[in-house]
PDB file of C-alpha atoms in Angstrom:
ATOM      1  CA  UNK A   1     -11.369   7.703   4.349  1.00 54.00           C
ATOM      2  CA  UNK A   2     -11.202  10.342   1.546  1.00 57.00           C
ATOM      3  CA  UNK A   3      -7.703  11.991   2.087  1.00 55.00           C
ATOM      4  CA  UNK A   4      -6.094  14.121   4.393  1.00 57.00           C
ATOM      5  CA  UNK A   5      -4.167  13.444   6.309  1.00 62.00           C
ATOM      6  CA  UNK A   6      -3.391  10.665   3.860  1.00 69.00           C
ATOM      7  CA  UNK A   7      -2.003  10.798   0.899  1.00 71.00           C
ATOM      8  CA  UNK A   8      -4.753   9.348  -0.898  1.00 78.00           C
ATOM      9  CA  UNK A   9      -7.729   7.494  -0.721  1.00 81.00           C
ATOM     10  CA  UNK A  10      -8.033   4.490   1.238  1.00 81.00           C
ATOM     11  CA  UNK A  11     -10.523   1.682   1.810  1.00 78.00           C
ATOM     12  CA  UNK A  12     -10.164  -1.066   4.470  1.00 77.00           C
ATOM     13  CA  UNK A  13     -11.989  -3.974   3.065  1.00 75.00           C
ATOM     14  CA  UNK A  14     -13.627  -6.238   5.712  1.00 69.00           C
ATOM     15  CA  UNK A  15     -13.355  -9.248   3.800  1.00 65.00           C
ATOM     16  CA  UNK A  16     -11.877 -11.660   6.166  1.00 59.00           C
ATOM     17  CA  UNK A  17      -7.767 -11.739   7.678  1.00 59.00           C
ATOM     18  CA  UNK A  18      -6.596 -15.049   6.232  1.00 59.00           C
ATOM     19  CA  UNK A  19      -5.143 -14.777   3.432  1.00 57.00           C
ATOM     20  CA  UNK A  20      -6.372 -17.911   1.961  1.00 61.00           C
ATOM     21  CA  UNK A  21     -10.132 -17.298   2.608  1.00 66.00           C
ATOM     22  CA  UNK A  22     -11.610 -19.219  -0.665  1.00 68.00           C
ATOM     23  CA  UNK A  23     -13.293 -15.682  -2.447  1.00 70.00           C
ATOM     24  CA  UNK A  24     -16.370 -18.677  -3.360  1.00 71.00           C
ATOM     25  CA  UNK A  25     -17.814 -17.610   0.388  1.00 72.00           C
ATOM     26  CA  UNK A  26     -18.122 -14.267  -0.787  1.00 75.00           C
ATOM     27  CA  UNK A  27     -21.687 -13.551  -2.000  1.00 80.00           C
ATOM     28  CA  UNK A  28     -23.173 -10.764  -3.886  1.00 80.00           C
ATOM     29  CA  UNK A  29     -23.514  -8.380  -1.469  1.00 82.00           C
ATOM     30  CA  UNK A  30     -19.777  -9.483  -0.776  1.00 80.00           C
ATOM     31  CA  UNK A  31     -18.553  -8.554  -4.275  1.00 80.00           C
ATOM     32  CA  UNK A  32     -21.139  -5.487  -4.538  1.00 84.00           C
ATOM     33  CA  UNK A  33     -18.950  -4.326  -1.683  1.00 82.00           C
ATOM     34  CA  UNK A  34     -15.816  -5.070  -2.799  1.00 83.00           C
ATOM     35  CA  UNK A  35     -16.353  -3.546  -6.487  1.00 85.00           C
ATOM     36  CA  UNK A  36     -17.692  -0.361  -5.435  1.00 86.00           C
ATOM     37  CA  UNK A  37     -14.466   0.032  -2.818  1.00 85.00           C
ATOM     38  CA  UNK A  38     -12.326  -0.031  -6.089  1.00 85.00           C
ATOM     39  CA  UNK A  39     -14.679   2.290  -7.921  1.00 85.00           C
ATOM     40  CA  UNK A  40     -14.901   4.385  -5.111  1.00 84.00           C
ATOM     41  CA  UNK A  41     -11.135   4.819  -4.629  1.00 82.00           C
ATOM     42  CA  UNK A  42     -10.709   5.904  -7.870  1.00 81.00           C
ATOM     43  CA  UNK A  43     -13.259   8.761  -7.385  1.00 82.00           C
ATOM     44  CA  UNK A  44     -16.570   7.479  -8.598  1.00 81.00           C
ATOM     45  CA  UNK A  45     -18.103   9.683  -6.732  1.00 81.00           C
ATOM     46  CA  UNK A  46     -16.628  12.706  -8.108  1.00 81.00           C
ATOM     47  CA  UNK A  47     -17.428  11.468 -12.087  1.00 75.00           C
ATOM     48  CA  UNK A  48     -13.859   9.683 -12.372  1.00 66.00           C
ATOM     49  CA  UNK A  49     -13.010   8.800 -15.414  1.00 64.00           C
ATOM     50  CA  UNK A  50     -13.849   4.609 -15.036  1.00 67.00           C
ATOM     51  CA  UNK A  51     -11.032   2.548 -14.062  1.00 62.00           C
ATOM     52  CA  UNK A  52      -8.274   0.978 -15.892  1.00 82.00           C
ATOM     53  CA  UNK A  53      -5.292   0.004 -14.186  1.00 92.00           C
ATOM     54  CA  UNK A  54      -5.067  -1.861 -10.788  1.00 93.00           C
ATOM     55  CA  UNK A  55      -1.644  -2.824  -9.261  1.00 95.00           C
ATOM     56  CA  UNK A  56      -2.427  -6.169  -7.599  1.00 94.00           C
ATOM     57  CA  UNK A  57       0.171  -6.547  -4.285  1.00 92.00           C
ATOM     58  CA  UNK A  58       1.114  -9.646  -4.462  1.00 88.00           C
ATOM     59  CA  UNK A  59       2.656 -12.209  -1.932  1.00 83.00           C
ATOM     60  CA  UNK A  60       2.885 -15.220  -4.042  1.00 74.00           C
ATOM     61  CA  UNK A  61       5.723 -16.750  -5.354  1.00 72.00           C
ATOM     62  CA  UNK A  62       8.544 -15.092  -7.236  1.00 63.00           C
ATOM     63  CA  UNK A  63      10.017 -17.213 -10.437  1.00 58.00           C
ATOM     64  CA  UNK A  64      12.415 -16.064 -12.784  1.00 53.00           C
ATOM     65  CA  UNK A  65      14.884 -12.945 -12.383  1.00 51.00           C
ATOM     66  CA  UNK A  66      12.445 -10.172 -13.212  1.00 54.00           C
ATOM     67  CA  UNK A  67      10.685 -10.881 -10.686  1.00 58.00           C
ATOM     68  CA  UNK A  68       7.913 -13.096 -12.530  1.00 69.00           C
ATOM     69  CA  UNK A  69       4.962 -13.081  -9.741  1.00 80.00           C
ATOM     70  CA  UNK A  70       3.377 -16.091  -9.797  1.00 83.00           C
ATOM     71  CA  UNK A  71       0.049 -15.297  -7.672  1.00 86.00           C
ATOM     72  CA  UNK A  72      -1.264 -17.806  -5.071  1.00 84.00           C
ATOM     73  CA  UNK A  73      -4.688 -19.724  -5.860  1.00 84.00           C
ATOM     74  CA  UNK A  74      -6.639 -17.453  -3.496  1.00 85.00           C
ATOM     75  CA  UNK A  75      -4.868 -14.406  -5.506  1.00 87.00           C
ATOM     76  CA  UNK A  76      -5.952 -15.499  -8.892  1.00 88.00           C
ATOM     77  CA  UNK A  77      -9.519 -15.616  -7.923  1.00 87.00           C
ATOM     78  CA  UNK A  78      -9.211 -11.848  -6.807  1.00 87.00           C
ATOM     79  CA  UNK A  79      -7.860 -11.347 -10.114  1.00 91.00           C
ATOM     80  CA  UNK A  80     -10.033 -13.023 -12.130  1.00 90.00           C
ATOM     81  CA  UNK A  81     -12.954 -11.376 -10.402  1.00 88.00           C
ATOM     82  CA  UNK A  82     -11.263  -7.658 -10.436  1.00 89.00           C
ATOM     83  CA  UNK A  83     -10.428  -8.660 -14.225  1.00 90.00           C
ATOM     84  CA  UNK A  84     -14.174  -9.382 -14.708  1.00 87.00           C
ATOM     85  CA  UNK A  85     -15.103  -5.735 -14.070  1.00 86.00           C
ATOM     86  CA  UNK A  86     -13.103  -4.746 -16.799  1.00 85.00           C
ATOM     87  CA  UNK A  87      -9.843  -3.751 -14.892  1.00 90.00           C
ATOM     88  CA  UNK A  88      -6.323  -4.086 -16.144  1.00 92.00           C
ATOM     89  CA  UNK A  89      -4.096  -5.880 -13.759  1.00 93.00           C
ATOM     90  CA  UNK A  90      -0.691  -5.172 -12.894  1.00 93.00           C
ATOM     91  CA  UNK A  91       0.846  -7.687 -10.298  1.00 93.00           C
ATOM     92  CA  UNK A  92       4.081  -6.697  -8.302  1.00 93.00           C
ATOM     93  CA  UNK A  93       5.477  -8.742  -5.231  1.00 90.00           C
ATOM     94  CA  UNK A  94       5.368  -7.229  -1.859  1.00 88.00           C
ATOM     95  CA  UNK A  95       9.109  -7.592  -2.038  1.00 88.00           C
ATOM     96  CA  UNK A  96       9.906  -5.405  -4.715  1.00 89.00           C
ATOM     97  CA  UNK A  97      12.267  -2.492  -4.322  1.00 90.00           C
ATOM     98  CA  UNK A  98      10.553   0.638  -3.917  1.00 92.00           C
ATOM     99  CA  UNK A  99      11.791   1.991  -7.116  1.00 93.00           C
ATOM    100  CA  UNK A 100       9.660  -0.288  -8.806  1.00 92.00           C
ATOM    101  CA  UNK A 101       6.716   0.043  -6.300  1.00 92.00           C
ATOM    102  CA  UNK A 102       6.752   3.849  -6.810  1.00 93.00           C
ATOM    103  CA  UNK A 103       7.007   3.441 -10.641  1.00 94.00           C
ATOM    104  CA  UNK A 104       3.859   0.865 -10.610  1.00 93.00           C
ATOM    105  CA  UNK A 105       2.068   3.063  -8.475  1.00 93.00           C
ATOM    106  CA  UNK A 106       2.916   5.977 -10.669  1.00 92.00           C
ATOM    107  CA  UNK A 107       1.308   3.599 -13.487  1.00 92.00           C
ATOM    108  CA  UNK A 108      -2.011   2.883 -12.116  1.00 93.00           C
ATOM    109  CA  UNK A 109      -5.761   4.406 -11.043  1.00 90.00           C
ATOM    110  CA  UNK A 110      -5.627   2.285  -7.974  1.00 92.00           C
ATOM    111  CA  UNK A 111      -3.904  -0.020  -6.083  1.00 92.00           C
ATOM    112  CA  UNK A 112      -5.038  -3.896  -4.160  1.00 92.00           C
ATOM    113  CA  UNK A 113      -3.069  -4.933  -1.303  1.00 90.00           C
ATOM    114  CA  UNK A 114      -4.372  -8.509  -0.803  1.00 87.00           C
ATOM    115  CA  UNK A 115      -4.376  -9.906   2.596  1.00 83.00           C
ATOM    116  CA  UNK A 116      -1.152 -12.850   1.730  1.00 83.00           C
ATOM    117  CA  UNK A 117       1.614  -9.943   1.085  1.00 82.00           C
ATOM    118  CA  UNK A 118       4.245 -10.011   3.826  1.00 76.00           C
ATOM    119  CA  UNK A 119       4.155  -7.078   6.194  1.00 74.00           C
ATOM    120  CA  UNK A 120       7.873  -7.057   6.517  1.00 77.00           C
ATOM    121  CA  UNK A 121       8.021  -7.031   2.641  1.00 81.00           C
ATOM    122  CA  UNK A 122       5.640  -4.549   1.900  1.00 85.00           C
ATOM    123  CA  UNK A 123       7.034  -2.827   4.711  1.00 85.00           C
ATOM    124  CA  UNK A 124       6.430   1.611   4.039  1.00 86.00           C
ATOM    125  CA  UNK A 125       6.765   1.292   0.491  1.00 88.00           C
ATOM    126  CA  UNK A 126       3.089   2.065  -0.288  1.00 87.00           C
ATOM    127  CA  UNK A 127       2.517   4.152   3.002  1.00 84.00           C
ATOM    128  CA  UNK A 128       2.799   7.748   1.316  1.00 83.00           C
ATOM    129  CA  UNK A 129       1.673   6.761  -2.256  1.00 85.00           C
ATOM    130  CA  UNK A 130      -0.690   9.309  -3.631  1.00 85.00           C
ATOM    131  CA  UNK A 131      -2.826   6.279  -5.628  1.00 86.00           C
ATOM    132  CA  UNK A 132      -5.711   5.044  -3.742  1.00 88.00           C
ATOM    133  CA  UNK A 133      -5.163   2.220  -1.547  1.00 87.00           C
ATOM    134  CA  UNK A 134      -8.037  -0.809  -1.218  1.00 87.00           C
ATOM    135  CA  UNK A 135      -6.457  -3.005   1.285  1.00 85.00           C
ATOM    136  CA  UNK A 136      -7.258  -6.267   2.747  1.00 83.00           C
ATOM    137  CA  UNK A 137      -4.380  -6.666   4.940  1.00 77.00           C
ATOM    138  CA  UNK A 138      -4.907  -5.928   8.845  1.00 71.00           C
ATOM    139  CA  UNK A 139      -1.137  -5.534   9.333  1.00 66.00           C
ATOM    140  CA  UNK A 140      -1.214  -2.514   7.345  1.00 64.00           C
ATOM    141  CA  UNK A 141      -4.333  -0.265   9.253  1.00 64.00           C
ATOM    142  CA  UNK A 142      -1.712   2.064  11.039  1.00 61.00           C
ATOM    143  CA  UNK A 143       1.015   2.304   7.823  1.00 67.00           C
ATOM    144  CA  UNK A 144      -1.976   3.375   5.335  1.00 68.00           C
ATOM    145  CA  UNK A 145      -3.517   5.615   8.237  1.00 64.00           C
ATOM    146  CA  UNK A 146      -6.855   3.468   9.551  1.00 65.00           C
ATOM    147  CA  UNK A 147      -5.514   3.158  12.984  1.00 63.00           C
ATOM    148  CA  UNK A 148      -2.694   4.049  15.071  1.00 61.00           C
ATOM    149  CA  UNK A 149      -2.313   0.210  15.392  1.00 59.00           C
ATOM    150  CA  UNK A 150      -3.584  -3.115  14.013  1.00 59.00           C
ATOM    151  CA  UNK A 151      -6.327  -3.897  16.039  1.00 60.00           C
ATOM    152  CA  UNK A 152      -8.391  -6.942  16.726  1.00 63.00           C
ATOM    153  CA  UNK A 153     -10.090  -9.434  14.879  1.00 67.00           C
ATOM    154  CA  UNK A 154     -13.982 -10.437  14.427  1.00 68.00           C
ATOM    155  CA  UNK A 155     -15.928 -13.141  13.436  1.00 70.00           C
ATOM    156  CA  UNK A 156     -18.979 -12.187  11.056  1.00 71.00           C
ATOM    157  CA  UNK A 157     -20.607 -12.546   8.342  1.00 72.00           C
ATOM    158  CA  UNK A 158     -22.787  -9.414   8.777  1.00 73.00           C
ATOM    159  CA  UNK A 159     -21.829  -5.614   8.422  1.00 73.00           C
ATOM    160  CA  UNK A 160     -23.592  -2.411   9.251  1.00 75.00           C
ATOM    161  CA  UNK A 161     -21.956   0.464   7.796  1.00 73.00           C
ATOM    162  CA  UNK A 162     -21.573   3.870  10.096  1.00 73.00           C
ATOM    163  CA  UNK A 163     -22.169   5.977   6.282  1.00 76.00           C
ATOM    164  CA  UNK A 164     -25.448   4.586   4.711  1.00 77.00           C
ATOM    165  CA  UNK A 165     -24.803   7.664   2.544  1.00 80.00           C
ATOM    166  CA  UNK A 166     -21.021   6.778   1.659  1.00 80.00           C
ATOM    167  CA  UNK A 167     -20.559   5.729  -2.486  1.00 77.00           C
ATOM    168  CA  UNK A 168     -19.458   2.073  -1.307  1.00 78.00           C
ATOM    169  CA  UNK A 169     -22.513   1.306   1.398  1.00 78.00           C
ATOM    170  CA  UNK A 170     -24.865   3.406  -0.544  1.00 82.00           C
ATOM    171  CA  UNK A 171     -26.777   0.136  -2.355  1.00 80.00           C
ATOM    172  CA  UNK A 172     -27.312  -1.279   1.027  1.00 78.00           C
ATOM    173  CA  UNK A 173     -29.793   2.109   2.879  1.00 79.00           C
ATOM    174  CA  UNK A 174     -28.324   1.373   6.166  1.00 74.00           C
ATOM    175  CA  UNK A 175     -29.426  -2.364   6.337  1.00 77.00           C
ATOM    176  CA  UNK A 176     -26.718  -4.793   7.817  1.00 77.00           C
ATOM    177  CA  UNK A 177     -24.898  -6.713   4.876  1.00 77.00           C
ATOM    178  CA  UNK A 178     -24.461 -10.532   4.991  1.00 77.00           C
ATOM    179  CA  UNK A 179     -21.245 -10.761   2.998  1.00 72.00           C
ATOM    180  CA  UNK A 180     -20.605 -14.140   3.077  1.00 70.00           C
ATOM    181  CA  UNK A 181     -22.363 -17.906   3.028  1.00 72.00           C
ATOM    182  CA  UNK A 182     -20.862 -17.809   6.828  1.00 73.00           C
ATOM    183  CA  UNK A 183     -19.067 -16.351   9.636  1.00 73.00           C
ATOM    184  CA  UNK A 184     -15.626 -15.810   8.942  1.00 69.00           C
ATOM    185  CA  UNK A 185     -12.644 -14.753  11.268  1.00 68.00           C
TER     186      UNK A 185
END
């Protein structure tokens, strides 16, 4: 969706609700999809500058007093293959105050809500943020303004999109996309 009446963009990845789901299943179609949703959120299609920083939700552990995130296994493969497309990442727990989420936000070109943050944590604190939003969380389709609830749940591996001529489905003409090396909930 490309704004109003959000506050921003916002792209509801279809990547699969568990939080642990191993990112190897994800093929290139997958990752095509996935890496023009980012690029797409920060306004590729209207000649955006290219990106440079993402603020990675995290809801792995917190160690230290500052809060130190350190991201869960699953997480660091999102990072390392967000990192691989030359973004910056910024990681902030889903438990931060919302002085610092506001401040983060404030700090980058878009922002990855991964599908392990807490609900409860992340609670509203991202809700109204002007920064794009790609999210992978189902818990989160009515705060960031998918849905007027959560929804249900499928099991796939293959997409059509409703927008062959949308930036993020435009590689694919209208064909269905396998995403991944099987069907996943």
């Amino acid at each position: 969706t490309g704004g109003a009446p959000l506050a921003g963009r916002r792209v509801m990845l279809p990547l699969g609700r568990d939080a642990n789901i191993n990112w190897d299943y994800l093929n290139a179609n997958g990752r095509l999809l996935l890496h023009r949703a980012l690029q797409w959120g920060m306004g590729a299609d209207l000649a955006a500058p290219p990106p440079k920083n993402l603020l990675f939700v995290s809801g792995g552990s917190v160690t230290g007093g500052d809060p130190l995130v350190t991201p869960t296994v699953q997480e660091q493969l999102r990072i390392d293959l967000i990192e691989s497309w030359g973004y910056g990442v910024t990681i902030i727990d889903d438990d931060d105050s919302q002085a610092n989420f506001d401040a983060a936000a404030a700090a980058s070109d878009v922002i990855y809500v991964t599908a392990s943050i807490s609900g409860g944590g992340l609670a509203d604190k991202l809700t109204d943020s002007p920064a794009p939003i790609v999210n992978e969380f189902a818990g989160k389709l009515d705060n960031f303004g998918f849905s007027s609830n959560t929804g249900n749940t499928v099991t796939a591996n293959l997409f059509t999109a409703t927008n062959v001529g949308h930036y993020i489905s435009e590689p694919f003409g209208g064909a269905g996309v396998t995403q991944f090396a099987s069907n996943i909930t």
